[in-house]
Each structure stands twice: as structure tokens, then as C-alpha cells.
Amino acid sequence: MTLGKRLWLAAAAVLVLAAGLRVVHHFNRPHLLHPGDHLVPLALSSLDGQEVVLAPPGHAELINVFATWCPPCRMEAPAIVSLAKSLQSRGIQVVGIDQQEGATQVERFRDEFRWPYPLYIDGGDLTHTVLGARVIPETVFVGADGVIQWIREGPLTPQDFESIRAAEKTV
């Protein structure tokens, strides 16, 4: 192999390694907020483009971070919708936050799944920087005191739904 080809391969290997390290670093960065922390106000947009500040509401809240194109988000949507109706009747608010998509896409998604709870759009990367949502869906359960009880990266599991139902009985 010529010296030029070896140098080219070495450079390519360094680039691939560097890219791999960036991906690992991106997914291993710590969340700003963790269970036990108070939820901080998040500046989001409503579907009609108005600025909305999502703040600890004084009642328990389930926050689901999603994207309309995300297959796991689409798979868990019917179960969350079903659970939302029950939770709302017991004082637990369910909120959806879309990651940086347009209102039209989110409205179609809302209509498709008949989501009965408020949906907002994060156009400023807060779900990444504050909630640490690098894997979607991500669901955050906040107690009535504004303290984050738990965070689930990825789709909700049957155990998560049981945990939510148990919390719903204590509210």
C-alpha cells in the first residue's frame, strides 16, 4: 500500500473515531434535571404559535416528550391517551412536548391519536438541554409539589404504567 493510501486511511479512521466519540458524548451528557429536583419553568410554543411557560402547576403532571415521526412515540401514544383520560379525572395533568416540529405536523398527530391533553412545541432545544431528552420518547412524572419523581428515556414500560396508576390513586 502506498504512503498516500495509508495516510488517507489513517485520516479516515481518526474522523470515524472522533465522530463516534461525539455521539457517545452526546448521549452520555448528564441531564440538567434529575428525580428529586424541582421542575423549572420551560418556555414553549402552543400549536397556534403563542409562547407558553410550562411551570410546576401545583398538581401532579406527566410530561411526554415526543416527535411525530418517532415510531416508539407513535406506538405508545394510544396507551398514553387512554391513561390521560383517567389521570385527568384524578387531577393529574398530561402534557405533550414535541421536539422542534411544525404546528401542522403536531396537529395531524394530535388528531390522529385524539390526544385530549395540551400539546406544545419545543422550538428552542429545552427538552434536550434542561430535561436531557436525547432519546425519545421521554416521559417525566412530576409530583404535586413540583418535584420530579422519575424520568423514563424511551417508551413507557408496563411497570411505568403501573407506577403511574399507583401514583394516580394517591393524588
CSV table of C-alpha atoms in Angstrom, one decimal:
chain,number,residue,atom,x,y,z
A,1,MET,CA,0.0,0.0,0.0
A,2,THR,CA,1.3,3.4,-0.9
A,3,LEU,CA,2.1,6.1,1.7
A,4,GLY,CA,-0.7,8.2,0.4
A,5,LYS,CA,-3.3,5.5,0.8
A,6,ARG,CA,-2.0,4.7,4.4
A,7,LEU,CA,-2.3,8.4,5.3
A,8,TRP,CA,-5.8,8.6,3.8
A,9,LEU,CA,-6.9,5.5,5.7
A,10,ALA,CA,-5.4,6.8,8.9
A,11,ALA,CA,-7.2,10.2,8.5
A,12,ALA,CA,-10.4,8.4,7.8
A,13,ALA,CA,-10.0,6.2,10.9
A,14,VAL,CA,-9.4,9.3,13.0
A,15,LEU,CA,-12.5,11.0,11.6
A,16,VAL,CA,-14.7,7.9,12.3
A,17,LEU,CA,-13.3,7.6,15.8
A,18,ALA,CA,-13.9,11.3,16.5
A,19,ALA,CA,-17.5,11.1,15.2
A,20,GLY,CA,-18.1,8.0,17.4
A,21,LEU,CA,-16.8,9.9,20.4
A,22,ARG,CA,-19.1,12.8,19.7
A,23,VAL,CA,-22.1,10.5,19.5
A,24,VAL,CA,-21.2,8.8,22.8
A,25,HIS,CA,-20.6,12.2,24.4
A,26,HIS,CA,-23.9,13.4,23.1
A,27,PHE,CA,-25.9,10.5,24.6
A,28,ASN,CA,-23.9,10.3,27.9
A,29,ARG,CA,-24.2,14.0,28.8
A,30,PRO,CA,-25.9,14.3,32.1
A,31,HIS,CA,-29.5,15.6,32.5
A,32,LEU,CA,-29.7,19.1,34.0
A,33,LEU,CA,-32.7,17.8,36.0
A,34,HIS,CA,-32.9,14.5,37.8
A,35,PRO,CA,-35.5,12.8,40.0
A,36,GLY,CA,-35.7,14.8,43.3
A,37,ASP,CA,-35.1,18.1,41.5
A,38,HIS,CA,-37.8,20.8,41.1
A,39,LEU,CA,-39.1,21.2,37.6
A,40,VAL,CA,-38.0,24.6,36.3
A,41,PRO,CA,-40.2,26.7,34.0
A,42,LEU,CA,-39.9,25.8,30.3
A,43,ALA,CA,-40.7,28.4,27.6
A,44,LEU,CA,-42.5,26.5,24.8
A,45,SER,CA,-44.9,27.4,22.0
A,46,SER,CA,-48.6,26.4,21.7
A,47,LEU,CA,-49.8,25.0,18.4
A,48,ASP,CA,-51.1,28.4,17.5
A,49,GLY,CA,-47.7,29.9,17.9
A,50,GLN,CA,-48.2,31.7,21.3
A,51,GLU,CA,-45.4,31.5,23.9
A,52,VAL,CA,-46.4,29.3,26.8
A,53,VAL,CA,-44.4,28.8,30.0
A,54,LEU,CA,-44.8,25.3,31.4
A,55,ALA,CA,-44.1,25.6,35.1
A,56,PRO,CA,-44.7,23.4,38.1
A,57,PRO,CA,-48.5,23.5,38.3
A,58,GLY,CA,-49.3,22.7,41.9
A,59,HIS,CA,-50.7,19.3,40.9
A,60,ALA,CA,-49.1,16.1,39.6
A,61,GLU,CA,-48.1,16.1,35.9
A,62,LEU,CA,-47.0,13.6,33.3
A,63,ILE,CA,-44.9,15.2,30.6
A,64,ASN,CA,-44.3,13.2,27.4
A,65,VAL,CA,-41.6,14.4,25.1
A,66,PHE,CA,-42.1,13.1,21.6
A,67,ALA,CA,-41.8,13.6,17.8
A,68,THR,CA,-44.4,12.8,15.2
A,69,TRP,CA,-42.0,10.8,13.1
A,70,CYS,CA,-40.8,8.6,16.0
A,71,PRO,CA,-42.1,5.0,15.8
A,72,PRO,CA,-41.9,4.3,19.6
A,73,CYS,CA,-43.7,7.6,20.2
A,74,ARG,CA,-46.4,6.6,17.8
A,75,MET,CA,-46.6,3.1,19.4
A,76,GLU,CA,-47.1,4.4,23.0
A,77,ALA,CA,-49.5,7.2,22.0
A,78,PRO,CA,-52.7,5.2,22.3
A,79,ALA,CA,-51.8,3.9,25.8
A,80,ILE,CA,-50.9,7.4,27.0
A,81,VAL,CA,-54.2,8.8,25.5
A,82,SER,CA,-56.2,6.1,27.3
A,83,LEU,CA,-54.3,6.7,30.6
A,84,ALA,CA,-54.6,10.5,30.2
A,85,LYS,CA,-58.4,10.5,30.4
A,86,SER,CA,-58.2,8.5,33.7
A,87,LEU,CA,-55.4,10.7,35.1
A,88,GLN,CA,-57.1,14.0,34.3
A,89,SER,CA,-60.2,12.9,36.2
A,90,ARG,CA,-58.0,12.4,39.3
A,91,GLY,CA,-56.1,15.7,39.0
A,92,ILE,CA,-53.0,14.6,37.2
A,93,GLN,CA,-52.4,16.7,34.1
A,94,VAL,CA,-50.8,15.1,31.0
A,95,VAL,CA,-48.8,17.3,28.7
A,96,GLY,CA,-47.0,16.5,25.4
A,97,ILE,CA,-44.0,18.4,24.2
A,98,ASP,CA,-42.9,17.9,20.5
A,99,GLN,CA,-39.3,18.4,19.7
A,100,GLN,CA,-38.9,21.1,17.1
A,101,GLU,CA,-41.6,20.2,14.5
A,102,GLY,CA,-44.1,22.4,12.9
A,103,ALA,CA,-47.6,23.0,14.3
A,104,THR,CA,-49.3,21.4,11.3
A,105,GLN,CA,-47.4,18.1,11.8
A,106,VAL,CA,-48.2,18.1,15.5
A,107,GLU,CA,-51.9,18.9,14.9
A,108,ARG,CA,-52.2,16.0,12.5
A,109,PHE,CA,-50.5,13.7,15.1
A,110,ARG,CA,-52.9,15.1,17.8
A,111,ASP,CA,-55.9,14.5,15.6
A,112,GLU,CA,-54.8,11.0,14.5
A,113,PHE,CA,-54.4,9.8,18.1
A,114,ARG,CA,-57.2,12.0,19.6
A,115,TRP,CA,-54.9,13.4,22.2
A,116,PRO,CA,-57.1,15.0,24.9
A,117,TYR,CA,-54.3,16.9,26.6
A,118,PRO,CA,-52.3,20.1,25.9
A,119,LEU,CA,-49.5,19.8,23.3
A,120,TYR,CA,-46.6,22.2,23.0
A,121,ILE,CA,-43.6,22.6,20.7
A,122,ASP,CA,-40.1,23.0,21.9
A,123,GLY,CA,-38.5,25.2,19.3
A,124,GLY,CA,-35.6,26.2,21.5
A,125,ASP,CA,-34.0,22.8,22.4
A,126,LEU,CA,-35.1,23.0,26.1
A,127,THR,CA,-36.1,19.3,26.1
A,128,HIS,CA,-32.5,18.5,25.3
A,129,THR,CA,-30.7,21.0,27.5
A,130,VAL,CA,-33.0,21.0,30.5
A,131,LEU,CA,-34.8,17.7,30.5
A,132,GLY,CA,-32.0,15.8,28.8
A,133,ALA,CA,-34.3,14.3,26.3
A,134,ARG,CA,-31.9,12.8,23.8
A,135,VAL,CA,-33.8,9.6,23.4
A,136,ILE,CA,-37.4,9.9,22.6
A,137,PRO,CA,-40.0,9.4,23.7
A,138,GLU,CA,-39.1,10.6,27.2
A,139,THR,CA,-41.6,10.8,30.0
A,140,VAL,CA,-41.2,12.8,33.2
A,141,PHE,CA,-43.5,12.4,36.2
A,142,VAL,CA,-43.7,15.5,38.4
A,143,GLY,CA,-45.4,15.4,41.8
A,144,ALA,CA,-47.9,18.0,43.0
A,145,ASP,CA,-45.0,19.7,44.9
A,146,GLY,CA,-43.2,20.3,41.6
A,147,VAL,CA,-40.5,17.7,42.3
A,148,ILE,CA,-39.6,15.2,39.5
A,149,GLN,CA,-40.5,11.7,40.7
A,150,TRP,CA,-39.0,9.8,37.8
A,151,ILE,CA,-37.8,10.1,34.2
A,152,ARG,CA,-38.2,7.3,31.6
A,153,GLU,CA,-36.0,7.5,28.5
A,154,GLY,CA,-37.6,5.5,25.7
A,155,PRO,CA,-41.1,4.1,25.6
A,156,LEU,CA,-43.0,3.6,28.8
A,157,THR,CA,-43.0,0.0,30.1
A,158,PRO,CA,-45.8,-1.9,31.7
A,159,GLN,CA,-44.1,-1.2,35.0
A,160,ASP,CA,-44.2,2.6,34.3
A,161,PHE,CA,-47.9,2.4,33.6
A,162,GLU,CA,-48.4,0.6,36.9
A,163,SER,CA,-46.3,3.2,38.7
A,164,ILE,CA,-48.5,6.0,37.2
A,165,ARG,CA,-51.7,4.2,38.2
A,166,ALA,CA,-50.3,3.8,41.7
A,167,ALA,CA,-49.5,7.5,41.9
A,168,GLU,CA,-52.9,8.3,40.5
A,169,LYS,CA,-54.5,6.6,43.5
A,170,THR,CA,-52.5,8.7,46.0
A,171,VAL,CA,-53.3,12.1,44.4
